[in-house]
Coordinates of C-alpha atoms in Angstrom, one line a residue:
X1 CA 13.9 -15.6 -6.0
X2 CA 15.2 -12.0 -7.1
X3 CA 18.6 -11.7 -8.2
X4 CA 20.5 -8.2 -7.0
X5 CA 20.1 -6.8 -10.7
X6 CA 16.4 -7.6 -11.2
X7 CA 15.3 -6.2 -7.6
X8 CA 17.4 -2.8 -8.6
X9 CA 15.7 -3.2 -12.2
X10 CA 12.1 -3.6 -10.5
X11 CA 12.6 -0.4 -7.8
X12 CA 14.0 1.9 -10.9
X13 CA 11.0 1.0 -12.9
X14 CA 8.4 0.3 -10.2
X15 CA 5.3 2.1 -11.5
X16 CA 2.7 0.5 -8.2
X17 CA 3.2 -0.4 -4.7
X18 CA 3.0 -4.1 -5.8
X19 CA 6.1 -4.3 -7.6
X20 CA 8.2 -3.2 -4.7
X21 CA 9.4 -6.9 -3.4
X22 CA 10.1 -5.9 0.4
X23 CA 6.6 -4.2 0.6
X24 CA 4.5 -7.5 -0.6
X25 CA 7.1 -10.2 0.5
X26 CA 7.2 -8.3 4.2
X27 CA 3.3 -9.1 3.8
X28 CA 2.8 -12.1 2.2
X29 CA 6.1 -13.8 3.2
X30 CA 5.9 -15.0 -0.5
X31 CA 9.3 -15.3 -3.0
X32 CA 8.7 -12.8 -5.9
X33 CA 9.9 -13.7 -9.3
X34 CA 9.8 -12.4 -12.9
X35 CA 8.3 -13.4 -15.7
X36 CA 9.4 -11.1 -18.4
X37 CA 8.3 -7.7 -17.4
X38 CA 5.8 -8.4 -14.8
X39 CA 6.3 -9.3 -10.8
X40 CA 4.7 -12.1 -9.4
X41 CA 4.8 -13.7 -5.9
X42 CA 4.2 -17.6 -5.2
X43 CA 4.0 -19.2 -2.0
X44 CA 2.2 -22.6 -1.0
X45 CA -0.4 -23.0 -3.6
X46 CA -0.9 -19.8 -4.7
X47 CA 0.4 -17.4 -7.0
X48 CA 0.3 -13.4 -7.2
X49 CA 0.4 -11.8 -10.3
X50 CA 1.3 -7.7 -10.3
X51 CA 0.1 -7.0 -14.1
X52 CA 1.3 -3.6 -14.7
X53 CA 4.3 -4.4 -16.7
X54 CA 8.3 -2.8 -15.7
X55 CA 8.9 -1.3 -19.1
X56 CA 6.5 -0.8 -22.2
X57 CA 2.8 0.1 -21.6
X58 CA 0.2 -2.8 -21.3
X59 CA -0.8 -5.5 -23.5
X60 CA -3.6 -7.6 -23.1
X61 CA -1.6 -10.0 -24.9
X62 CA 1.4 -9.9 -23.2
X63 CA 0.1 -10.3 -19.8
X64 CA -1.8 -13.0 -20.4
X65 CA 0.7 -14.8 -21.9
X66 CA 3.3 -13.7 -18.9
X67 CA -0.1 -15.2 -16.4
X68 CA -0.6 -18.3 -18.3
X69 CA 3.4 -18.8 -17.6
X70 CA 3.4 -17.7 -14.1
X71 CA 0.5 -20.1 -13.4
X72 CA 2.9 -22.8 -15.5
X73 CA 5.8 -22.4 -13.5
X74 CA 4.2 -22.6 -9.7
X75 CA 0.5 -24.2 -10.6
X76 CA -1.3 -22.5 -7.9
X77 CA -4.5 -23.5 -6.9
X78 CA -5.2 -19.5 -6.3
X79 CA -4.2 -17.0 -8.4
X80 CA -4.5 -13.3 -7.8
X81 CA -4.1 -10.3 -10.1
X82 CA -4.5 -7.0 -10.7
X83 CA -3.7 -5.1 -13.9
X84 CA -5.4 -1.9 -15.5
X85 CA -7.5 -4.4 -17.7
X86 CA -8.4 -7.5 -17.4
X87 CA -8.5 -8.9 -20.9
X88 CA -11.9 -10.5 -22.3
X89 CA -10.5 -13.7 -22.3
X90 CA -10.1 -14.1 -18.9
X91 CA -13.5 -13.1 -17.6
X92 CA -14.8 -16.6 -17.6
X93 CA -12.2 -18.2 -15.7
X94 CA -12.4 -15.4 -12.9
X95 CA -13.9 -16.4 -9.6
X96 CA -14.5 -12.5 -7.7
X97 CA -13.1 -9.0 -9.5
X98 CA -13.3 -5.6 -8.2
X99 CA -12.1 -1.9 -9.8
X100 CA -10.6 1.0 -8.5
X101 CA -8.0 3.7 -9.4
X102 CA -4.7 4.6 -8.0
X103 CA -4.0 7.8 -6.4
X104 CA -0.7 9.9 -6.3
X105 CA 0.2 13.0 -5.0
X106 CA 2.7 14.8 -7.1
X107 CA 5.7 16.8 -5.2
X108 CA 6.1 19.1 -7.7
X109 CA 4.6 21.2 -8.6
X110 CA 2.7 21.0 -4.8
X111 CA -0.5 22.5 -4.6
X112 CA -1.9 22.0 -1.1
X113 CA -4.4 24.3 0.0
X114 CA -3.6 26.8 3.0
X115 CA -6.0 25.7 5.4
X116 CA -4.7 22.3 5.7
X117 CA -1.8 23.2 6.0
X118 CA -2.7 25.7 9.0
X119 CA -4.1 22.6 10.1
X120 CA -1.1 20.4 10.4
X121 CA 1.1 23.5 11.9
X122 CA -1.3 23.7 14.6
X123 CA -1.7 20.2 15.4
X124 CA 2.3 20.6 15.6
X125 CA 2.1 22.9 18.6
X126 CA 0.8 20.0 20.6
X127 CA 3.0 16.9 18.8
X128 CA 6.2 15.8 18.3
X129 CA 7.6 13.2 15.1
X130 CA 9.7 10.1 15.1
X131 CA 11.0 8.1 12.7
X132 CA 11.9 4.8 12.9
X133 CA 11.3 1.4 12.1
X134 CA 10.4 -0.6 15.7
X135 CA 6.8 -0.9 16.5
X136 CA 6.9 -0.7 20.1
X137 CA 4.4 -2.1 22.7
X138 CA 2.5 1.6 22.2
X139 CA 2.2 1.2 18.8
X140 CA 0.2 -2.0 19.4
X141 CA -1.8 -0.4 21.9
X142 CA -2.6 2.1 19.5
X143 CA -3.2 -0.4 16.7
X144 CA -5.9 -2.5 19.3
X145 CA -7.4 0.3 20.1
X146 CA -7.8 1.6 16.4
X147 CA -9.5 -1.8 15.5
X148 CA -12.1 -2.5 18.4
X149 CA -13.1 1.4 17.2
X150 CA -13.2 0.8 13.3
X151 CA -15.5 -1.7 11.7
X152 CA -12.7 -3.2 9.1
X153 CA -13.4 -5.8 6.2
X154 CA -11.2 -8.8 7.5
X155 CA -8.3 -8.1 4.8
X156 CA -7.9 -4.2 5.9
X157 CA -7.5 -5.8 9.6
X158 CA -5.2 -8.4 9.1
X159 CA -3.0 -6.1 7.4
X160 CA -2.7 -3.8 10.2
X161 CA -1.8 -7.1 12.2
X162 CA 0.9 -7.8 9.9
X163 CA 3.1 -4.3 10.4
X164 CA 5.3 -5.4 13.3
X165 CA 6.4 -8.1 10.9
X166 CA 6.9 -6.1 7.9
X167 CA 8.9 -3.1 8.9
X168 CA 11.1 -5.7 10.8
X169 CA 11.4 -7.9 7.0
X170 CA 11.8 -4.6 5.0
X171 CA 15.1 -2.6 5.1
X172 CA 13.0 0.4 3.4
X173 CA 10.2 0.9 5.6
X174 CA 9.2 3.3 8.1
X175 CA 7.1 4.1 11.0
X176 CA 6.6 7.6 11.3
X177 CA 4.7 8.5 14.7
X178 CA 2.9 11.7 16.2
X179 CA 3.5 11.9 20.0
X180 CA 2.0 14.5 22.4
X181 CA 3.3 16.6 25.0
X182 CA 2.7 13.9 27.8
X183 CA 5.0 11.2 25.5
X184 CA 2.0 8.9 24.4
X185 CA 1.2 8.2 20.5
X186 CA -1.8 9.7 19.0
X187 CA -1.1 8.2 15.7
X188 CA 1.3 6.6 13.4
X189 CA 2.0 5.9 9.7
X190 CA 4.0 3.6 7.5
X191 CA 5.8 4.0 4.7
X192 CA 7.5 2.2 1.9
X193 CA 10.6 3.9 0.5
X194 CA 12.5 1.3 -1.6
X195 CA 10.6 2.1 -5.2
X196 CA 13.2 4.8 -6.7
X197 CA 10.3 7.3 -7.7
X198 CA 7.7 7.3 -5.0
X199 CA 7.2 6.9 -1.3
X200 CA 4.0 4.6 -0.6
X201 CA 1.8 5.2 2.0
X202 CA 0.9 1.8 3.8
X203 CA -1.6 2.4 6.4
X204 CA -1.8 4.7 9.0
X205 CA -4.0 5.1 12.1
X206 CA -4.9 7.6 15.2
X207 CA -6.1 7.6 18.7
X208 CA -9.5 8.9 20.1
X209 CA -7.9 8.1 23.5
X210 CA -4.7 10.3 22.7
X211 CA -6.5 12.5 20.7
X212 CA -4.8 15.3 19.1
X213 CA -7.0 17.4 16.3
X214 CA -5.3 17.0 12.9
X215 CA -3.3 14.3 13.6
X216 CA -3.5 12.9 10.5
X217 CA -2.9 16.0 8.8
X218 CA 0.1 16.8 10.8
X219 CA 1.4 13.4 10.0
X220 CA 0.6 13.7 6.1
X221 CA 2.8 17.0 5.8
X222 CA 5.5 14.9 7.8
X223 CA 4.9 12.3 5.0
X224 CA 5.7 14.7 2.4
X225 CA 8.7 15.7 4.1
X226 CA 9.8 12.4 4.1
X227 CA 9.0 12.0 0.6
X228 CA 11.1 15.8 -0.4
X229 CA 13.8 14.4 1.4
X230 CA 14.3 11.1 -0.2
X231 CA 14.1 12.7 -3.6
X232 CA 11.0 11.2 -5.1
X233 CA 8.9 12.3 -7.4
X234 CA 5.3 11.6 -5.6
X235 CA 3.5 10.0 -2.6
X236 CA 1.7 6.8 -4.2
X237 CA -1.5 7.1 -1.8
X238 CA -2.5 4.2 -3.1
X239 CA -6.1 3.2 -3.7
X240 CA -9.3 5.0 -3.6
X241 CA -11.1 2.3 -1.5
X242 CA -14.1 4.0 -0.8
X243 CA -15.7 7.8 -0.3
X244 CA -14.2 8.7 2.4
X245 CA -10.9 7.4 2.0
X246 CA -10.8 9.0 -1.1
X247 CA -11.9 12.2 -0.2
X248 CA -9.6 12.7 2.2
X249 CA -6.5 11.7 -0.5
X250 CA -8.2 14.6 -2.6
X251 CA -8.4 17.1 -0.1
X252 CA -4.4 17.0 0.2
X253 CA -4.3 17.1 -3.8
X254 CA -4.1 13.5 -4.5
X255 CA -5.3 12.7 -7.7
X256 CA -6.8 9.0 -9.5
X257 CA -3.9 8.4 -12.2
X258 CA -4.2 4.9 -12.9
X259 CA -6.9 2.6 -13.2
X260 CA -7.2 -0.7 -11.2
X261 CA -8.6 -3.9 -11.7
X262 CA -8.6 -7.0 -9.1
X263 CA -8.9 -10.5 -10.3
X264 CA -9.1 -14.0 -8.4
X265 CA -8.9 -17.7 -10.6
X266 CA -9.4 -20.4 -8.2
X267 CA -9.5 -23.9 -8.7
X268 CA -10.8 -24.9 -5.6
X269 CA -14.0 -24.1 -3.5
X270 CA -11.7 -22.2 -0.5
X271 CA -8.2 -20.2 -0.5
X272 CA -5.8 -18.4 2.0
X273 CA -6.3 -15.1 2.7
X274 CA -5.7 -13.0 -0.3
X275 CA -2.5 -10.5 0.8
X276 CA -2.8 -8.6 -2.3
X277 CA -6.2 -7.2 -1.6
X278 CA -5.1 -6.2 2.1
X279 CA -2.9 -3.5 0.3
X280 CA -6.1 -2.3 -1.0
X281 CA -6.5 0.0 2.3
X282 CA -3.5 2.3 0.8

């Protein structure tokens, strides 16, 4: 478990979603620890290992010294990682891997082209915004409805599942919702505020039953809002995930900044469900 000074110490210096303990202990329901500059979660018989270290830049070296420690101190029969390398080393020893990059959009200077932003002003006209942290009964509506319309890999879908859960763990979330002239929710977004520099975007979803054009967009400009108002630095938008995801991070200026790299060790044949690659929808 986190001492007081070490969570402060990990939210001043978070540098990814992972690090922030409310966002992946709200998911996982896992105890986060330290081992020397890098976060890890444990739970059970498995082990999550955030490799992007607090202070210094990364060391091949040092993280798999801090891993080969972490996996010492709970000896999971699944491990998880991500880091922006994996080093040599570990290569043979690693079960499943996949790459991406990290996206952020930066708050200032803001560069965000006129048209979308014409866009979200006139999906205004037709919406209202709340913030809050209760996922009501219309939020889950919403949330069905968006899943029996998307075809989701099974970690993207049971993260949605798990929002009602997590803004109730985390102190620092937010729902942040879009509702149209008649009262009913054409989409929603959560948030993660507790890292001091950046807001994360979790997930976020609309209605094709409420439909209201731009939604999303109206939303993402309530987002940065948010973000102005808080005093951080950037949105972390979180991974690319695929085209379209991506594109539509770039087309509100979002920009790949740091480079990702999954990793599984697993010492037996099947494992739970691997929470750190449901944040991979960000």
């Amino acid at each position: 478990m986190l001492s007081s000074s070490e969570e402060k110490h990990i939210l001043k210096n978070a540098k990814v979603p992972e690090h922030v303990p409310a966002l992946m202990a709200g998911i996982s329901e896992a105890d986060p620890f330290l081992v020397g500059p890098f976060v890890c979660l444990a739970k059970d018989d498995w082990l999550i290992f955030v490799g992007y270290p607090l202070e210094g830049d990364f060391s091949e070296d040092s993280f798999s010294l801090a891993l080969e420690k972490a996996m010492a101190l709970s000896r999971p029969l699944h491990t998880w990682f991500i880091a922006p390398k994996i080093p040599p080393s570990l290569i043979p020893k690693i079960k499943s891997r996949e790459n991406d990059f990290y996206y952020r959009l930066d708050l200032t200077p803001q560069k965000i082209s006129r048209n979308l932003t014409r866009a979200a002003e006139k999906a205004a006209q037709g919406l209202s915004v709340s913030l809050s942290r209760l996922f009501s009964e219309e939020h889950a509506l919403l949330t069905e409805e968006f899943l029996q319309r998307q075809e989701l890999p099974p970690r993207v879908y049971q993260l949605y599942l798990r929002m009602k859960d997590y803004l109730a763990f985390s102190g620092t979330s937010l729902l942040l919702s879009a509702w149209d002239r008649e009262k009913r929710l054409s989409a929603y977004y959560v948030l993660e505020l507790g890292a001091e520099k950046f807001l994360t975007y979790v997930v976020g979803c609309h209605s094709k039953v409420n439909y209201v054009p731009h939604a999303s967009d109206f939303l993402f400009s309530e987002m940065i809002k948010v973000a102005k108002k808080n005093q951080k630095e950037y949105v972390h938008l979180g991974l690319g995930v695929n085209e379209g995801i991506a594109r539509f991070k770039k087309k509100w200026g979002g920009v790949p900044f740091l480079k990702y790299e999954f990793g599984e060790i697993s010492l037996a044949e099947k494992g739970p469900f691997s929470w750190i690659k449901a944040l991979m929808i960000s």
